[in-house]
Amino acid sequence: MKYDVVVIGGGTAGCAVAYTAGIAGLKVLILEKNIHLGGAITSGLVVPAMNCGNHQINTDFFEALISELRALGGQITYQDNKGWFNPELTKIALDNLMQKANVDVIYQANISNFIIDNKNIKSIEILDKMLSIPNDTIHKDNVLDNSNILSEPIEALYYVDATGNCDFSKKLNCKFLENENKNQPMSLRFVMSGVDIKTFAEWIVDYDKDRDATTTEVVNGEIHLSTAYTWDSTKEWALKPLFEDAVSKGILKDSDRNYFQIFSIAGMPTSIAFNCPRIIENLDALSLVDTSKALQEGRQSIIRLANFCKKYLPGFENAYISNIADSLGIRVSRRIKGKYIYTIDDLKSGKKFKNPVLISNYPVDVHSSDKDSSTLEKVQEYQLPLESLMSDDYDNLFVVGRCISADFMAQGALRVQPSCFSMGVGLAKYFIKNR
Ligand SMILES: Cc1cc2nc3c(=O)[nH]c(=O)nc-3n(C[C@H](O)[C@H](O)[C@H](O)COP(=O)(O)OP(=O)(O)OC[C@H]3O[C@@H](n4cnc5c(N)ncnc54)[C@H](O)[C@@H]3O)c2cc1C
């Protein structure tokens, strides 16, 4: 099997690379470990895409996804933001887009072998069979029989690690940036349905009338909204008394009120997406023990938050939990050491580069587990250079998405979806030029 580009991880950024390269005629394969594309958007239920300003570049994939989703009834423009997506329909939209771009996709892919020649990845192999029938795969003397379970070697000119956690680069023993004990808490997002959104919207607009945490707008005849509360004292949050009352009565734990943000969803007229709970314990996003704990804690918190909403928020009386993300929301983890390490100084000074892959003004958004310690700092427009997507270890290995070569604070601004889309498109354009 020979490809121009193999993308490992069909999530936010990986899909942008694959679609852009595929539609331009390159032969592209996505290897995705899940059973659908979209990564954080679909399995993490992360909607909507944040606004990144009016001067974005490499927006081709974002635009393609918007029109595909609009045709499916899964996109609206809310408060000038076109990235108001439906996470379930995004799975279908991405299948459609990859089909249009002739991109091959292998789901449940597991890379088990690779061949390296000096600074070049020559080929990789994936497990070609499910390992649920041990007799298929194990010799009589209990030795794993690789020849029986591996695919044909998959060769490519370019390999892209779009796994979020640099999973592929880790297998290849690449160098990574030091994490300097800095972290952002993980979240486990969920959706409640059966919400009377009109009743809730009318109530919250009145309840939050002097503050700026709430927005609402009627789009295509339906009311949409967003509102928020955190335990930080940076704002006079309208919902604060309700959360405090629920904590005093044992309906919520104090930690449940560390961050609460909700959005209506395109094409789901009785559903609300929750950008919480945020799991504030200091847990390692790369440890299975820690992430398992985070999942368990997250689901317990979801039950409490759902009960809180039903009891305290008009319009939620008959609501129920309809979806819990099937992957943890990880804001930051392992990042590649690239040919260029992008810094917060580059970002804040708006440094210009010869080969920018994105332009954005999304703030430096670094969540903290501690009260009054999160950062949401407005910045002027900034650019990210292509070299931050290039591995320092292998000539034909590239990284896109939240695991790029950027320092901790800069990554806090770059990690949002429109920027992941742009970097994916920018990288694909480099492949198209250098085919
Ligand atoms: C809680 C939370 C809230 C957020 N809120 C917003 C928001 O409101 N708006 C916004 O714009 N951004 C938001 N973000 C940021 C943004 O959603 C993510 O940073 C971005 O989507 C990450 O994109 P990615 O391509 O790097 O990773 P992902 O989209 O996670 O894609 C990685 C893909 O790789 C696959 N994969 C992983 N390992 C392997 C492997 N070994 N082999 C094959 N496939 C593999 C995964 O299954 C997945 O499909 C939020 C992030 C979090 C965590």
Coordinates of C-alpha atoms and ligand atoms in Angstrom, one line a residue, residues 7-15 31-34 36-44 46-52 109-111 161-165 167-168 171 185-189 261 263 275-277 327-332 362 365 367 400-403 411 414-420, ligand 1:
V7 CA -2.5 10.7 8.9
I8 CA -2.5 8.9 12.3
G9 CA -5.5 10.3 14.2
G10 CA -8.6 11.4 12.4
G11 CA -9.6 14.1 14.8
T12 CA -9.9 17.9 14.5
A13 CA -6.5 18.6 12.9
G14 CA -6.0 15.2 11.2
C15 CA -9.2 15.5 9.2
L31 CA -5.6 5.6 10.6
E32 CA -8.1 6.3 13.4
K33 CA -8.2 4.3 16.7
N34 CA -11.9 5.2 17.2
H36 CA -15.6 7.6 13.8
L37 CA -13.7 10.7 12.8
G38 CA -13.7 14.1 14.6
G39 CA -11.7 13.4 17.8
A40 CA -12.5 16.1 20.4
I41 CA -15.5 17.4 18.5
T42 CA -17.3 14.0 18.3
S43 CA -15.9 11.7 21.0
G44 CA -15.2 14.6 23.3
V46 CA -16.5 19.7 22.3
V47 CA -18.8 22.2 20.6
P48 CA -18.9 25.0 19.5
A49 CA -15.6 25.9 17.8
M50 CA -14.3 29.1 19.3
N51 CA -14.0 32.4 17.3
C52 CA -10.5 33.1 16.2
A109 CA -6.4 1.1 13.7
N110 CA -3.5 0.1 15.9
I111 CA 0.0 0.7 14.6
D161 CA 0.9 12.5 13.9
A162 CA -2.5 14.0 14.7
T163 CA -3.2 11.9 17.8
G164 CA -3.4 14.8 20.3
N165 CA -1.0 13.1 22.6
D167 CA 1.2 8.8 20.4
F168 CA 2.9 7.9 17.1
K171 CA 6.5 5.0 19.4
P185 CA -7.2 20.1 34.2
M186 CA -9.1 17.6 32.1
S187 CA -12.9 17.7 31.6
L188 CA -15.5 15.1 30.8
R189 CA -18.2 16.8 28.7
Q261 CA -20.4 26.4 30.9
F263 CA -24.3 25.9 25.1
N275 CA -18.3 22.1 29.0
C276 CA -17.8 20.5 32.4
P277 CA -17.2 18.9 34.8
S327 CA -13.2 10.3 25.5
L328 CA -11.8 12.6 28.2
G329 CA -11.3 16.2 27.3
I330 CA -7.5 16.7 27.4
R331 CA -6.4 20.3 26.9
V332 CA -2.7 19.7 26.9
Y362 CA -7.9 33.6 20.2
D365 CA -6.8 30.3 27.6
H367 CA -7.5 26.5 32.8
V400 CA -0.7 18.9 13.9
G401 CA -3.3 19.7 16.6
R402 CA -2.7 20.3 20.3
C403 CA 0.5 18.4 20.4
Q411 CA -0.3 26.1 23.3
L414 CA -3.3 27.6 19.7
R415 CA -5.3 24.5 20.8
V416 CA -8.8 25.6 19.7
Q417 CA -10.5 24.0 16.8
P418 CA -10.3 26.7 14.1
S419 CA -6.6 26.9 14.7
C420 CA -6.2 23.1 14.5
Ligands
LIG1 C1 -12.7 20.2 27.7 C2 -12.3 20.9 26.5 C3 -13.1 22.0 26.0 C4 -12.7 22.6 24.9 N1 -13.5 23.6 24.4 C5 -13.3 24.1 23.2 C6 -14.3 24.9 22.6 O1 -15.3 25.2 23.2 N2 -14.0 25.4 21.3 C7 -12.9 25.1 20.6 O2 -12.7 25.5 19.5 N3 -11.9 24.3 21.2 C8 -12.1 23.8 22.4 N4 -11.2 22.9 23.0 C9 -10.0 22.6 22.3 C10 -10.1 21.7 21.1 O3 -11.3 21.0 21.0 C11 -9.0 20.6 21.0 O4 -7.7 21.2 21.5 C12 -8.8 20.2 19.6 O5 -10.0 19.7 19.1 C13 -7.7 19.1 19.5 O6 -7.6 18.7 18.2 P1 -6.5 17.5 17.9 O7 -6.7 17.3 16.4 O8 -5.2 17.9 18.4 O9 -7.0 16.3 18.7 P2 -8.3 15.4 18.6 O10 -9.4 16.2 18.0 O11 -8.5 14.9 20.0 O12 -7.9 14.2 17.6 C14 -7.0 13.2 17.9 C15 -7.5 12.0 17.2 O13 -6.5 11.0 17.2 C16 -7.0 9.7 17.5 N5 -6.0 8.9 18.1 C17 -5.4 9.1 19.3 N6 -4.4 8.2 19.5 C18 -4.4 7.4 18.4 C19 -3.6 6.4 17.9 N7 -2.6 5.9 18.7 N8 -3.8 5.8 16.7 C20 -4.8 6.3 15.9 N9 -5.6 7.4 16.3 C21 -5.4 7.9 17.5 C22 -8.2 10.1 18.5 O14 -9.1 9.0 18.5 C23 -8.7 11.3 17.8 O15 -9.7 11.1 16.8 C24 -11.5 22.2 24.2 C25 -10.7 21.2 24.6 C26 -11.1 20.5 25.8 C27 -10.3 19.4 26.3

